[in-house]
Short mmCIF file of C-alpha atoms in Angstrom, two decimals:
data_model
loop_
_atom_site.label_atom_id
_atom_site.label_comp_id
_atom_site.label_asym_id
_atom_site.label_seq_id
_atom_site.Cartn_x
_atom_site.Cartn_y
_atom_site.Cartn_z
CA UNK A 1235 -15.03 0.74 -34.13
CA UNK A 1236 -12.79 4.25 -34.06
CA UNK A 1237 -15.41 5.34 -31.94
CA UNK A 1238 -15.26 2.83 -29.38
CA UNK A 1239 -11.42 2.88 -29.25
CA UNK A 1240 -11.80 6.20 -28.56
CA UNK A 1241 -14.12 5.85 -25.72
CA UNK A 1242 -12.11 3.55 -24.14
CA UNK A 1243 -8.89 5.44 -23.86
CA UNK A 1244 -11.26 8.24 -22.81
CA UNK A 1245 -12.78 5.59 -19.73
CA UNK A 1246 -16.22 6.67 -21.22
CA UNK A 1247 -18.39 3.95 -20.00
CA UNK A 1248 -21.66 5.58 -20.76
CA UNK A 1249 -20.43 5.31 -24.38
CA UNK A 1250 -19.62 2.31 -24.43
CA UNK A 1251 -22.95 0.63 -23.24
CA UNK A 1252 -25.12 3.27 -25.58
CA UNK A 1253 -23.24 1.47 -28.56
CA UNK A 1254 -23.38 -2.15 -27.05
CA UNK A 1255 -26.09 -4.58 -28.67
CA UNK A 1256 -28.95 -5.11 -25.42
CA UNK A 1257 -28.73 -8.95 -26.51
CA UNK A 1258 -25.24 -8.80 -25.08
CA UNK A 1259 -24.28 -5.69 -23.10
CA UNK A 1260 -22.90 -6.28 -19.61
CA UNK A 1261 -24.66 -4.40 -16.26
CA UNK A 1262 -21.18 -2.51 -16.07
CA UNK A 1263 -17.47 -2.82 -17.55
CA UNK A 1264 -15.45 -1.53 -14.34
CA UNK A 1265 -13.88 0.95 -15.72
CA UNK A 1266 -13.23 3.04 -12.88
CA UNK A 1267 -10.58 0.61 -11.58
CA UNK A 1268 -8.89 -0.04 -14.55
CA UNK A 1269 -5.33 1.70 -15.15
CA UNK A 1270 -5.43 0.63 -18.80
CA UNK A 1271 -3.53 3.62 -21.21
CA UNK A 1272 -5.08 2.75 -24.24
CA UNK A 1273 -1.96 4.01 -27.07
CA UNK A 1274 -3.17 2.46 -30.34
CA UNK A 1275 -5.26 1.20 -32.87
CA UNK A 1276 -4.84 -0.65 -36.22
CA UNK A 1277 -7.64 -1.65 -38.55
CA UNK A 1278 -6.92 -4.99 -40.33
CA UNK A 1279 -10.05 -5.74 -41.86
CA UNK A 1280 -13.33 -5.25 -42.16
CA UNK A 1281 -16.33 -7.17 -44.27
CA UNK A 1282 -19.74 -5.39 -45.18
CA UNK A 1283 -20.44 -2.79 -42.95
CA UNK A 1284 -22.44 -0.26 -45.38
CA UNK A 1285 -25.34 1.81 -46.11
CA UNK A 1286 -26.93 -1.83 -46.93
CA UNK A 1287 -25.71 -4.15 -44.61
CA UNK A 1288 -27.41 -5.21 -41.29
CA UNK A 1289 -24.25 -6.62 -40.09
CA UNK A 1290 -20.56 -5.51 -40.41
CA UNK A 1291 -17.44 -7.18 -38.89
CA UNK A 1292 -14.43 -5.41 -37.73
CA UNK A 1293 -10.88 -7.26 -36.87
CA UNK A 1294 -8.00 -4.68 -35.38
CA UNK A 1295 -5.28 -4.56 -32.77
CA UNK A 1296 -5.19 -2.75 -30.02
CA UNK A 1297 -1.81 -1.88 -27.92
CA UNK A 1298 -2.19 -0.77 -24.38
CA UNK A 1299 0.20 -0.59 -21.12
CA UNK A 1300 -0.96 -2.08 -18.16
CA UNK A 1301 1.68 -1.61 -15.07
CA UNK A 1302 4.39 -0.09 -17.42
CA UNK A 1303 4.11 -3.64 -19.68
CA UNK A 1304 3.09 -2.65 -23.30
CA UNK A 1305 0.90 -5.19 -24.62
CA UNK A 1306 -1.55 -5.70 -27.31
CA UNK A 1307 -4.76 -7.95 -28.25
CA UNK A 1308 -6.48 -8.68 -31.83
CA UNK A 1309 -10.14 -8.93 -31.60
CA UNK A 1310 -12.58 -9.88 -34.41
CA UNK A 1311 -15.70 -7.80 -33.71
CA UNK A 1312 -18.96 -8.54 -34.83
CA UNK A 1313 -21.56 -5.76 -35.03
CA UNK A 1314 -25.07 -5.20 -36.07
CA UNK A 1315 -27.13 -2.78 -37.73
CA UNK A 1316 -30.66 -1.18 -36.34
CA UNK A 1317 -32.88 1.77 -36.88
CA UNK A 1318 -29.42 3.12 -38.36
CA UNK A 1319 -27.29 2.57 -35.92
CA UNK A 1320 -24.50 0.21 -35.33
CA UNK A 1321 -24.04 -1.98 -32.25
CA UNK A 1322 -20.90 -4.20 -30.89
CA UNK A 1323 -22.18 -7.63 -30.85
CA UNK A 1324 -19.20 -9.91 -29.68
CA UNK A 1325 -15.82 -10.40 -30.83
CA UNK A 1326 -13.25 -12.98 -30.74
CA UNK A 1327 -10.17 -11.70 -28.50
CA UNK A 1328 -6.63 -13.52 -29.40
CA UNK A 1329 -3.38 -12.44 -27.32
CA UNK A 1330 -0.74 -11.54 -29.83
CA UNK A 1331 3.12 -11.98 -29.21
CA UNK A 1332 5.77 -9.31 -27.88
CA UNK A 1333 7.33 -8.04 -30.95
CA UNK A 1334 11.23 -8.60 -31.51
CA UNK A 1335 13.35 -6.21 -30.19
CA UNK A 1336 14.00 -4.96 -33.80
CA UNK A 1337 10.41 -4.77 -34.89
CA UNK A 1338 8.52 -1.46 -35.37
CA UNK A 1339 6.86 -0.37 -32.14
CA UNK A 1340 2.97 -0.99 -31.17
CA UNK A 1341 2.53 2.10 -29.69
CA UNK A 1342 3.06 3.45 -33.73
CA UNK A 1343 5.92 5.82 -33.10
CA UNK A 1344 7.85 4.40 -35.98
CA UNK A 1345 10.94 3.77 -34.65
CA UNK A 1346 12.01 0.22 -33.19
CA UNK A 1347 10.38 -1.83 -30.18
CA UNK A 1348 13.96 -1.53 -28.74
CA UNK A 1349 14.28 2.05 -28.54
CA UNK A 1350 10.91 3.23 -27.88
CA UNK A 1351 8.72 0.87 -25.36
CA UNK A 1352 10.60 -2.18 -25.12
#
C-alpha cells in the first residue's frame, strides 16, 4: 500500500499498473494531466496480508490538494496474492469531511487545520 502511495505522489504510472491485478487494471490512469500533490498517508487497518495469506485488505486515508483545496479520501483496498507478489484488486473510495477549524491538520504537520492548510 506504502508503495503505491508513494508512486502516486511520485506520478509513476508504470508502477502503478506493474502492481495492479490484470483482472482489473485500467489501459491508462492519466496521470500526466493530473495536478494532484499527494501530502499524506494514514494506515487504519489492515486484515491478513502475510507470508500465508492469498489475500490482504488495506483501509487508509489519503490527503491531497487539488487547486490549492486540501482534501482527503478513505479507501478500503482489496489486494491479492500471486507467485509472491501482491496486487491492488479494488477498493471502496468514501469522501471524508473537512476537518474543524480546530482539528489537527491532514497534511500531518501537527499543528491545527486553522493555522496550517485551512
Amino acid at each position: 500500500m506504502r508503495s503505491r502511495y508513494t508512486a502516486y505522489h511520485l506520478m509513476n504510472g508504470a508502477y502503478l499498473l506493474k502492481t495492479w491485478h490484470q483482472s482489473t487494471c485500467p489501459v491508462d490512469l492519466g496521470l500526466q494531466d493530473d495536478d494532484t500533490e499527494w501530502v499524506g498517508l494514514n494506515v487504519v487497518r489492515y486484515e491478513a496480508g502475510g507470508i500465508k495469506d492469498s489475500e490482504g485488505v488495506v483501509e487508509f486515508i489519503a490527503s491531497y490538494r487539488q487547486g490549492g483545496v486540501l482534501l482527503r479520501f478513505r479507501e478500503c483496498s482489496r489486494f491479492l496474492r500471486e507467485s509472491g507478489e501482491w496486487f491492488y484488486l479494488d477498493g471502496i473510495v468514501r469522501s471524508e469531511p473537512n476537518p474543524g477549524r480546530n482539528d489537527p491538520c491532514w497534511c500531518g504537520s501537527g499543528r491545527k487545520y486553522k493555522k496550517c492548510c485551512g
